Short mmCIF file of C-alpha atoms in Angstrom, two decimals:
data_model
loop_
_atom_site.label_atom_id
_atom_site.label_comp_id
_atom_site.label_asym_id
_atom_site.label_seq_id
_atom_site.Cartn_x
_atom_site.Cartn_y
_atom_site.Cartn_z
CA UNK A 946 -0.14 1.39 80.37
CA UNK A 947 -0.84 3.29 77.47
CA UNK A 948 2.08 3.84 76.30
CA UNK A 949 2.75 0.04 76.71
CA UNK A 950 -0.07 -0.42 73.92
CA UNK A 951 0.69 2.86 71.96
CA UNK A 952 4.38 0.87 71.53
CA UNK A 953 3.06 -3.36 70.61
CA UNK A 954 0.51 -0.92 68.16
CA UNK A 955 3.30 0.78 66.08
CA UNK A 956 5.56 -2.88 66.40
CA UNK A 957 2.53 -4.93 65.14
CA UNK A 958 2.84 -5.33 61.05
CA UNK A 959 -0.34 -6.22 59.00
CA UNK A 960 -1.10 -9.65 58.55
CA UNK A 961 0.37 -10.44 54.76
CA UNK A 962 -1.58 -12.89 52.46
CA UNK A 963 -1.05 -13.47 48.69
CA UNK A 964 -4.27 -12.38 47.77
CA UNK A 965 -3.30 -9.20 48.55
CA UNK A 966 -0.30 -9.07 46.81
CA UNK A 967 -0.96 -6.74 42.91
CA UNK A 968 1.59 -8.84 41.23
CA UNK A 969 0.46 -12.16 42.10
CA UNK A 970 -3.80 -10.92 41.39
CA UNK A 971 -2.25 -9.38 37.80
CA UNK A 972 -1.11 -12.67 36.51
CA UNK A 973 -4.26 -14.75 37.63
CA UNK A 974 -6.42 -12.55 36.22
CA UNK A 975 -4.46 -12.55 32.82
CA UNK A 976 -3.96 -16.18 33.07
CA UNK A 977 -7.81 -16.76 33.54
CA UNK A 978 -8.41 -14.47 30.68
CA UNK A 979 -5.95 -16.49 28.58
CA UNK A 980 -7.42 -20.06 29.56
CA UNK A 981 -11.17 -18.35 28.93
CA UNK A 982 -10.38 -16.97 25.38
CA UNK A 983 -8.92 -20.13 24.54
CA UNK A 984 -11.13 -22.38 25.66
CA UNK A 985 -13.68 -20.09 24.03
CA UNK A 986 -12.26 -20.46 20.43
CA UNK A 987 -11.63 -24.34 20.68
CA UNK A 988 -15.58 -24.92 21.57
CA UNK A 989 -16.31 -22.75 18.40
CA UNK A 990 -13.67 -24.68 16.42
CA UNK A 991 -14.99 -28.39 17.91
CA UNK A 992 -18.48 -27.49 17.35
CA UNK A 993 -18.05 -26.52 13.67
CA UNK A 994 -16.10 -28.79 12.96
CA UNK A 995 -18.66 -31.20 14.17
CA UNK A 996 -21.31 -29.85 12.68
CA UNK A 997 -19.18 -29.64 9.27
CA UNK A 998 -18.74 -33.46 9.40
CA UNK A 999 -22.59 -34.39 10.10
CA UNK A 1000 -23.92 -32.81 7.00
CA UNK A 1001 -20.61 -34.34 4.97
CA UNK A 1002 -18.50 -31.01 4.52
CA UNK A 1003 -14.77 -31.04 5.41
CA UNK A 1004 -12.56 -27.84 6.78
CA UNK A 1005 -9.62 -29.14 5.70
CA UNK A 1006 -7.39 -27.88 3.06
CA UNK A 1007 -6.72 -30.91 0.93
CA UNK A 1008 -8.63 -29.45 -2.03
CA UNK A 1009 -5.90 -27.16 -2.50
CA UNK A 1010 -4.51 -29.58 -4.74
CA UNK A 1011 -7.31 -30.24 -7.05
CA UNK A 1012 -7.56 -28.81 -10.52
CA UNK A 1013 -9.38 -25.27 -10.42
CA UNK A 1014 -10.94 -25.78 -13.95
CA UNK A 1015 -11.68 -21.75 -14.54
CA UNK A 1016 -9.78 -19.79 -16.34
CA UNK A 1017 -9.04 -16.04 -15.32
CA UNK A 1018 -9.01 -13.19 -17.49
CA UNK A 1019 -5.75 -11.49 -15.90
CA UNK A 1020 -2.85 -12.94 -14.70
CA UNK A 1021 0.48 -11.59 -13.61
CA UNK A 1022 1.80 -15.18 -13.24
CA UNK A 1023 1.26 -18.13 -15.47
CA UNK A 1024 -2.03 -19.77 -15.33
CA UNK A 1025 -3.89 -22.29 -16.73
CA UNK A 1026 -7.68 -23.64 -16.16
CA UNK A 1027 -5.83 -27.16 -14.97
CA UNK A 1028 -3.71 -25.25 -12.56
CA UNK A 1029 -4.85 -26.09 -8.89
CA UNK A 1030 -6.95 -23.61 -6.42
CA UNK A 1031 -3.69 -23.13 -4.70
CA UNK A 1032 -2.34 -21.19 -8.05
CA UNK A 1033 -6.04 -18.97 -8.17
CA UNK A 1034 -5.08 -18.22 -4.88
CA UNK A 1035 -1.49 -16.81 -5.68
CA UNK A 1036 -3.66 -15.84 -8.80
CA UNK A 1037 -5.45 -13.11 -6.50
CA UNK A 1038 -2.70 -12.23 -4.09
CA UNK A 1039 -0.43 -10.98 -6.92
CA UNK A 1040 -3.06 -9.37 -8.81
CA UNK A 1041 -4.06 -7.79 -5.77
CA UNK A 1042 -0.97 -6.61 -4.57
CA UNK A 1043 -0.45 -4.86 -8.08
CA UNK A 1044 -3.28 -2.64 -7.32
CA UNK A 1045 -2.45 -2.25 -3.93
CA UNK A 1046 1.39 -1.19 -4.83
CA UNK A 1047 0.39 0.98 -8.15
CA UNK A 1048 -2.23 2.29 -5.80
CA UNK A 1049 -0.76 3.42 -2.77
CA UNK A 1050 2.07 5.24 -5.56
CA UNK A 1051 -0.37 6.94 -7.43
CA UNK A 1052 -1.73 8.28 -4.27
CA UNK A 1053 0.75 8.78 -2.36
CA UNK A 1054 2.23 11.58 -5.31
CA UNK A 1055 -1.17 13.28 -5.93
CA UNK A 1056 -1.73 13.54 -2.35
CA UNK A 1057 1.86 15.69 -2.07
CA UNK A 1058 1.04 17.81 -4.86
CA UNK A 1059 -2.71 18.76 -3.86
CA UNK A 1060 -1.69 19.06 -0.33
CA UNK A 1061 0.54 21.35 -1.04
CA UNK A 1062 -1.91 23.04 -3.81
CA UNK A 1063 -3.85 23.83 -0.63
CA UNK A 1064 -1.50 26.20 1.08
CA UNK A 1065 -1.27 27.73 -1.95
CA UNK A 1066 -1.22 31.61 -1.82
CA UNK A 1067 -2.55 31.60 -5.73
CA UNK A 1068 -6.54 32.10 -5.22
CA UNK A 1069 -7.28 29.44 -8.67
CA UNK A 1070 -4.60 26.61 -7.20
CA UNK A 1071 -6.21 26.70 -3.74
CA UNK A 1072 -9.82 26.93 -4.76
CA UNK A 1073 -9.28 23.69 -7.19
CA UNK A 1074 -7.42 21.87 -4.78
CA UNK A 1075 -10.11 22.41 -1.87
CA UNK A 1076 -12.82 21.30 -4.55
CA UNK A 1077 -11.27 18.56 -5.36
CA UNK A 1078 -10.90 17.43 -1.96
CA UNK A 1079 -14.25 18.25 -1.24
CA UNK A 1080 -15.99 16.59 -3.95
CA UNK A 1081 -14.19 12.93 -4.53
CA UNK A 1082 -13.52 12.61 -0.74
CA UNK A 1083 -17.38 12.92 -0.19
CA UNK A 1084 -18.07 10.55 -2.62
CA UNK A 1085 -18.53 6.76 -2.25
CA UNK A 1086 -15.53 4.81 -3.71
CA UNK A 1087 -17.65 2.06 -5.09
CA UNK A 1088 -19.29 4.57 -7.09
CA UNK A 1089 -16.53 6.59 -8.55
CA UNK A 1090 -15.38 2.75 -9.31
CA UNK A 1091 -18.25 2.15 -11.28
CA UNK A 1092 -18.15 5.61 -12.52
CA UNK A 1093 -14.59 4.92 -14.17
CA UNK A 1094 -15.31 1.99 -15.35
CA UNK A 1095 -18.55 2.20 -16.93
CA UNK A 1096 -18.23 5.77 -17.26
CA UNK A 1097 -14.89 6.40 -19.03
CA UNK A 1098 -13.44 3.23 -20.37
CA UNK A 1099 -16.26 1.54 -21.77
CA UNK A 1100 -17.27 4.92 -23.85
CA UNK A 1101 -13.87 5.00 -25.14
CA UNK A 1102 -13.36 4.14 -29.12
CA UNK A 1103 -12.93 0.38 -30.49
CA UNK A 1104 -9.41 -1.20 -31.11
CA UNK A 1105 -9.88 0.19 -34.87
CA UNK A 1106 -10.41 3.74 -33.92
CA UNK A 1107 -8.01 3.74 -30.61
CA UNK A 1108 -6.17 6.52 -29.44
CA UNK A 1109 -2.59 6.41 -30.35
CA UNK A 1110 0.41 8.04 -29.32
CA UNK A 1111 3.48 7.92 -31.67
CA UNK A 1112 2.42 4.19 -32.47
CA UNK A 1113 3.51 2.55 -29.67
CA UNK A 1114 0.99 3.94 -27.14
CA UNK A 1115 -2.69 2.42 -27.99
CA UNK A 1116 -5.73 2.79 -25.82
CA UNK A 1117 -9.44 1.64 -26.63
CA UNK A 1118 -12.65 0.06 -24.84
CA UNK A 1119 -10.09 -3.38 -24.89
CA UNK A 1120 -7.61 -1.78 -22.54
CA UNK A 1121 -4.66 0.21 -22.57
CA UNK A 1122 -1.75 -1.50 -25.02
CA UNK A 1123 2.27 -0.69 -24.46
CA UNK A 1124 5.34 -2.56 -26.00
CA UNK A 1125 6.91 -5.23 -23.93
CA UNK A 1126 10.10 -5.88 -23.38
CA UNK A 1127 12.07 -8.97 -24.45
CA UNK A 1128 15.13 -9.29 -22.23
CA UNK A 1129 18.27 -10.51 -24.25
CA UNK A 1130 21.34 -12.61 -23.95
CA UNK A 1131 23.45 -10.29 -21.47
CA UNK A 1132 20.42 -8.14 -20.17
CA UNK A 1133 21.20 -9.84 -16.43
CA UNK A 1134 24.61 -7.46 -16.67
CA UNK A 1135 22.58 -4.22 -17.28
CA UNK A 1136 19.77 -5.47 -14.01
CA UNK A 1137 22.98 -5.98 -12.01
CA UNK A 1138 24.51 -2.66 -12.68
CA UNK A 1139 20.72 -0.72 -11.69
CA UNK A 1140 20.58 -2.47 -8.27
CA UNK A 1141 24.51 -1.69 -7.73
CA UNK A 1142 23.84 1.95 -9.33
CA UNK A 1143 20.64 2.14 -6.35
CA UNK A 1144 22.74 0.77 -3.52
CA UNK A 1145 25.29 3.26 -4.44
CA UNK A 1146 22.59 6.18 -4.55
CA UNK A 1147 21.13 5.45 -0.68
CA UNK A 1148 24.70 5.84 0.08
CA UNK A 1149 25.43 8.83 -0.82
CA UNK A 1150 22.46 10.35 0.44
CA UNK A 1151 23.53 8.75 3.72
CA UNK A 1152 26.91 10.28 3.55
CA UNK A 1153 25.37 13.88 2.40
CA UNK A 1154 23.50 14.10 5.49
CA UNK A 1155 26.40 12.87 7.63
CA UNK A 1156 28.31 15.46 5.54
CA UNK A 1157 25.96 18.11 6.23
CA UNK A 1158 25.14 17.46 10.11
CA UNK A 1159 28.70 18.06 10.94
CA UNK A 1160 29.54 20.92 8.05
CA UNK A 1161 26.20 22.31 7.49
CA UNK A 1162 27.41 21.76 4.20
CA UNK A 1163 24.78 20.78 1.20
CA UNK A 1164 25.28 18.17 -1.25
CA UNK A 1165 22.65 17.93 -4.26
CA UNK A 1166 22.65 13.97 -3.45
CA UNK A 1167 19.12 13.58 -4.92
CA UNK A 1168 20.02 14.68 -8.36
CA UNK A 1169 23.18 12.93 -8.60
CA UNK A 1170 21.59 9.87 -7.12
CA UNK A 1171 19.21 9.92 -9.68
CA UNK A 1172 22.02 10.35 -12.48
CA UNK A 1173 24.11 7.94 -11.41
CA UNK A 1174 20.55 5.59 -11.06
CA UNK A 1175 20.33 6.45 -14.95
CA UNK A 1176 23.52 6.83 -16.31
CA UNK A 1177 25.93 3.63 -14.85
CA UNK A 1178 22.63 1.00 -16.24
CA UNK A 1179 22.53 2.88 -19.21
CA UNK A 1180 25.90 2.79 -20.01
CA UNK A 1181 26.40 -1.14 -19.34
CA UNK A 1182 23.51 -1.51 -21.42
CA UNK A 1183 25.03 0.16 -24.48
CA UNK A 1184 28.36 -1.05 -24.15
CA UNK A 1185 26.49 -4.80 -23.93
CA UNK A 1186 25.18 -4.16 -27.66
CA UNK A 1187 21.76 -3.34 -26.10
CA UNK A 1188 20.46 -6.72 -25.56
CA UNK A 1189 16.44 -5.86 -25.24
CA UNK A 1190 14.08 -5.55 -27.93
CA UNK A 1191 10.40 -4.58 -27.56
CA UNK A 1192 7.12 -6.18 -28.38
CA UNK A 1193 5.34 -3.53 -29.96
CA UNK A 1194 1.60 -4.03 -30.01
CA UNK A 1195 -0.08 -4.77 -33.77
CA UNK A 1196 -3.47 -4.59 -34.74
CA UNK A 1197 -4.89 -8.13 -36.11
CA UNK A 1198 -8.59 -8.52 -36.50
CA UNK A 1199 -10.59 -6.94 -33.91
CA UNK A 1200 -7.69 -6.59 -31.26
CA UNK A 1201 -4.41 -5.56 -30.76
CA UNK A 1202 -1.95 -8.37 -30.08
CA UNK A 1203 1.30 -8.57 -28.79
CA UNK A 1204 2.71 -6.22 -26.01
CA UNK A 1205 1.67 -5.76 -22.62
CA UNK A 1206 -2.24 -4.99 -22.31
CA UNK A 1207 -4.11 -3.60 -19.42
CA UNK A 1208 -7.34 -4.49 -19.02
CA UNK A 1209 -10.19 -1.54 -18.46
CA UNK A 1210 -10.93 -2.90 -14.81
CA UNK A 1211 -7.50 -2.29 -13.48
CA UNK A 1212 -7.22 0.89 -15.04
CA UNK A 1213 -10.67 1.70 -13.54
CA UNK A 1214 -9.74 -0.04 -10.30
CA UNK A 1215 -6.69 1.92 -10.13
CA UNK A 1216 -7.91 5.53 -10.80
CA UNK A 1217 -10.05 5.36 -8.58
CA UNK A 1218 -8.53 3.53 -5.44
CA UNK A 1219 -5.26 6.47 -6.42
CA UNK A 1220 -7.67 9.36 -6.76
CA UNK A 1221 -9.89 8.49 -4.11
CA UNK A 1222 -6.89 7.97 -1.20
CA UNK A 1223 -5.15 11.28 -2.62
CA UNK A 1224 -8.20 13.29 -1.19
CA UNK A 1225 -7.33 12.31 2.34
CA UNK A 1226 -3.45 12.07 1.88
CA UNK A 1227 -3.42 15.51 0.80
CA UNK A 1228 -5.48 16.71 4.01
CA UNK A 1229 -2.92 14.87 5.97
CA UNK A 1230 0.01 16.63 4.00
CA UNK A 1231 -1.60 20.14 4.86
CA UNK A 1232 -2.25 19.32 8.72
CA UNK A 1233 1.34 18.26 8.84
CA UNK A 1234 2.91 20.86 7.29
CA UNK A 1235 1.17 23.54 8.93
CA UNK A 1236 1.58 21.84 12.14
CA UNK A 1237 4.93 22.87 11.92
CA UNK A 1238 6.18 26.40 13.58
CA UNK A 1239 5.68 29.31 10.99
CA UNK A 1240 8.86 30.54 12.61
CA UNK A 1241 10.81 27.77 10.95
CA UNK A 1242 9.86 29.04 7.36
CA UNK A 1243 10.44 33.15 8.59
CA UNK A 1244 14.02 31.53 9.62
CA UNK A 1245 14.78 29.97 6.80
CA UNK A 1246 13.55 32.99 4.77
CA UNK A 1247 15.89 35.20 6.86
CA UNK A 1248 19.16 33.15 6.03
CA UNK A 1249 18.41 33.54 2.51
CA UNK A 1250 17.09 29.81 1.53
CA UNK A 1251 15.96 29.40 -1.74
CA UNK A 1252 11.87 28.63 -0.99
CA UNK A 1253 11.98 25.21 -2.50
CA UNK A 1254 14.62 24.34 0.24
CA UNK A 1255 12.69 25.12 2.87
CA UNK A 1256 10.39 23.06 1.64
CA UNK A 1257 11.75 20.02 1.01
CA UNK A 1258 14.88 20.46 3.90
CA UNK A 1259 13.47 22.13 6.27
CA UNK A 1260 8.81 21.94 6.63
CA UNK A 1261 8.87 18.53 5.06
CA UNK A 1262 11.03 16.58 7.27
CA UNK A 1263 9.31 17.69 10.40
CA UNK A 1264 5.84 17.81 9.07
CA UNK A 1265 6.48 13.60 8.42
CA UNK A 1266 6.66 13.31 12.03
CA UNK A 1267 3.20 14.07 11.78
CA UNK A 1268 1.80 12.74 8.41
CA UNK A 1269 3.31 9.49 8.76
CA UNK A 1270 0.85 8.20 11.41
CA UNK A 1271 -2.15 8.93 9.54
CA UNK A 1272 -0.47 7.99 6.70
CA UNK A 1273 -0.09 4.21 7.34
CA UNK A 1274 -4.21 4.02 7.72
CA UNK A 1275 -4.36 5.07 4.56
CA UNK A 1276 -2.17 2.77 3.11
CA UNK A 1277 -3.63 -0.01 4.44
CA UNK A 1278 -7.17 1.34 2.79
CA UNK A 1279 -5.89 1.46 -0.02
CA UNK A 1280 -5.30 -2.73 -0.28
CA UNK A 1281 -8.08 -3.27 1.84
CA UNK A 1282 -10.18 -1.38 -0.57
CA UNK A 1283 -9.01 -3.13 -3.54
CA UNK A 1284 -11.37 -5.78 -2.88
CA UNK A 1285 -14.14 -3.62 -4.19
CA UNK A 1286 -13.06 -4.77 -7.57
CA UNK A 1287 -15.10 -7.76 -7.60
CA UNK A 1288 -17.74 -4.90 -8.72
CA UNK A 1289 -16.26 -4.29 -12.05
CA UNK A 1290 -14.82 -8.05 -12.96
CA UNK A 1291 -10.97 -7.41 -12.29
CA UNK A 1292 -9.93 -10.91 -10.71
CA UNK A 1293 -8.47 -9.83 -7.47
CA UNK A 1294 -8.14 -12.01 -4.58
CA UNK A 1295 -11.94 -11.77 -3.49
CA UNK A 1296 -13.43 -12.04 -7.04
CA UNK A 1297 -11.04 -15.04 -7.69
CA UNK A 1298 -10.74 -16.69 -4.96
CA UNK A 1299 -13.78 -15.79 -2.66
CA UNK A 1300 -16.32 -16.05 -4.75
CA UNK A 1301 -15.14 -18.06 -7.85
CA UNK A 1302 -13.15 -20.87 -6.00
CA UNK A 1303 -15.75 -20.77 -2.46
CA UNK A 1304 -18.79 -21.14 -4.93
CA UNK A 1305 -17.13 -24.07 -7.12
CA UNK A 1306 -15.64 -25.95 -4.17
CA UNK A 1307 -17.45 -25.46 -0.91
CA UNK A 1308 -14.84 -24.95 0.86
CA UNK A 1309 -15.95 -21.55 2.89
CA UNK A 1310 -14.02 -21.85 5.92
CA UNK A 1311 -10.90 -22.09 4.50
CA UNK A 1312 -11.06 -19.86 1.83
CA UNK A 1313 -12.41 -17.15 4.47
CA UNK A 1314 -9.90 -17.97 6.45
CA UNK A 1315 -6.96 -18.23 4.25
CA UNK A 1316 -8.21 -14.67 2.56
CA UNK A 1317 -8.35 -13.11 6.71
CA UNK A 1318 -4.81 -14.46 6.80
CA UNK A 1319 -3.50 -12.59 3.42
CA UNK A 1320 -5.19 -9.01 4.52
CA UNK A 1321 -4.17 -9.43 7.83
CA UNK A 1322 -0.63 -10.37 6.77
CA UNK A 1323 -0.12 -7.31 4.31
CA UNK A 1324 -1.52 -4.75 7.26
CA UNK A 1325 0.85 -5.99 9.41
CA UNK A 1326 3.77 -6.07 6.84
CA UNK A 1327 2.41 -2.51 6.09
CA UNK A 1328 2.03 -1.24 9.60
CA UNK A 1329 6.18 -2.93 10.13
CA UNK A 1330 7.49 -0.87 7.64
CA UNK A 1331 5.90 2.23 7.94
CA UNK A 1332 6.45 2.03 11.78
CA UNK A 1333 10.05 1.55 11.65
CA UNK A 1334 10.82 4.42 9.17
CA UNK A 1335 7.77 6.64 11.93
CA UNK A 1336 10.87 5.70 14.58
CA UNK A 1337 13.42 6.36 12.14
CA UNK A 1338 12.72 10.13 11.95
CA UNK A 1339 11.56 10.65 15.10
CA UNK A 1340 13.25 13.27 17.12
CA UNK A 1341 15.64 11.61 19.50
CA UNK A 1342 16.10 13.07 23.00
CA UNK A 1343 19.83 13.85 23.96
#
């Protein structure tokens, strides 16, 4: 008898029910999560709207198409006070993604070199390099903003006393004055040749790796890169008759005219975003380095490469494995940041288009959200690029 029941026990199964089943409970409970969060924004976006239209204000975006009537003090594309709000708000996105791009350059170059300062094994180097670090990094950006531009610039001479370098070169309280280029008949040629003379540079410094992975080989494809980056426009520009002239900047009256002029804000605004990011991108250059394997560099020093190849061949390619991580936060600081200019007057997106355009108009909710969308947008453009190249140089398991 008991082995009778022992046996119908170990043939019985569990009874099965689809609440039990993981797969099915996963995709209610992410389906309910889904509905909720939806639901969730279209009640905030019904009552606002609803709200909006009892007290007379509209969310739409048909004012995009009236006349701005402002004018703006620096553009990088036409502009005139007629122009719509739509132009303001390309207005601020390409004045603000100068900044961000001159920015994240500057930075990105001064980082490198105090990073490096900081391994130093000169005493003076390492000691300025830590203060330096120590010092702007611990200070609020706003204020060394602030301290730039109110600081530096505006104490600098006026146009009539400016300084000048080899008179071409002119900077004063006004802004920092260059010549401009005037592009000729035939100057499309020479802009032709420079993107063929790039394309052709990436290649060979794809084919001098290939070449050295399989010889071990070294090709200087850097250097002749870079000459054949210089020399191929160069010569297509001569042999063209040199179709470019320059706008060289003239003093008339109280100001200099002509050329290209940079205002004091985005100098300010510039320095400091550069100067300010550096202080962390060199901390990130020194973790990565030294986070590679000292045994590397003793390796290198025992097969007789030249210390500035180790460097740049051998510690730098597998410290970016580590900096490049870190290294994307920063970057997208850096444009994030830029809206701090609104502090100084430099007509960035925010100053322009946030506050300018939102105060004349109304319009809050789609300016706020139309200014989200650009930030947003650029982070994730950002975050894209630097990702892909993180994956590029990854190490690949065989």
């Amino acid at each position: 008898m008991a082995i009778t029941e022992s046996t119908s026990m170990r043939g019985s199964k569990p009874s099965s029910s689809i609440l039990n089943n993981e797969t099915f409970r996963s995709i209610v409970f992410q389906f309910v999560t889904v509905v909720c969060i939806f639901g969730l924004g279209w009640f905030f976006v019904t009552n606002t709207i609803e709200n909006m239209s009892q007290r007379g204000m509209s969310a739409g975006f048909g004012f995009l198409d009236s006349s701005a009537g402002f004018g703006i003090s620096f553009t990088l594309i036409p502009y005139t006070e007629s122009d719509s709000y739509f132009r303001v708000f390309q207005v601020g996105i390409a004045n603000t993604l100068l900044v961000a791009v001159i920015s994240i350059f500057g930075a990105t170059v001064i980082g490198l070199i105090v990073g490096l300062m900081r391994m130093s094994k000169n005493w003076l180097v390492r000691t300025i390099a830590r203060w330096y670090i120590e010092i702007l990094r611990n200070t609020p950006l706003l204020l060394q903003i602030i301290a730039w531009y109110f600081g530096v610039f505006n104490l600098l001479p006026r146009p009539r006393d400016s300084l000048d370098w080899g008179g071409l070169f002119f900077l004063n309280n006004r802004g920092f004055y260059m010549p401009g280029p005037i592009p000729g008949d035939g100057f499309t040629v020479t802009l032709i040749a420079l993107v063929i003379a790039i394309a052709a540079a990436v290649g060979l410094r794809y084919w001098a790796r290939k070449r050295q992975e399989a010889t071990g080989k070294y090709f200087p494809a850097v250097s002749v890169g870079l000459a054949v980056i210089v020399a191929l426009p160069l010569a297509i520009f001569l042999l063209s008759g040199a179709p470019l002239a320059w706008d060289v900047p003239v003093l008339q009256g109280f100001n200099y005219r002509g050329g290209v002029s940079v205002p004091p804000a985005l100098c300010a605004l510039v320095l400091a975003l550069a100067i300010y990011t550096s202080c962390f991108i060199a901390e990130i250059v020194r973790s990565g380095v030294q986070s590679v394997s000292h045994g590397q560099t003793e390796a290198a020093r025992a097969l007789g490469v030249k210390p500035s190849w180790t460097m740049r061949l051998i510690i730098l390619p597998q410290a970016l494995r580590v900096i490049i991580p870190p290294l994307i936060s920063q970057y997208l600081n850096v444009t994030k940041n830029s809206s701090l200019a609104i502090a100084i007057g430099f007509p960035d997106l925010v100053s322009v288009w946030m506050n300018t355009s939102l105060n004349q108009s109304g319009r809050a909710i789609p300016i706020v959200a139309m200014t989200m969308a650009f930030y947003c947008l650029v982070s994730l453009f950002v975050s894209l690029i630097m990702n892909a190249y993180n994956r590029r140089i990854l190490l690949k398991e065989r």
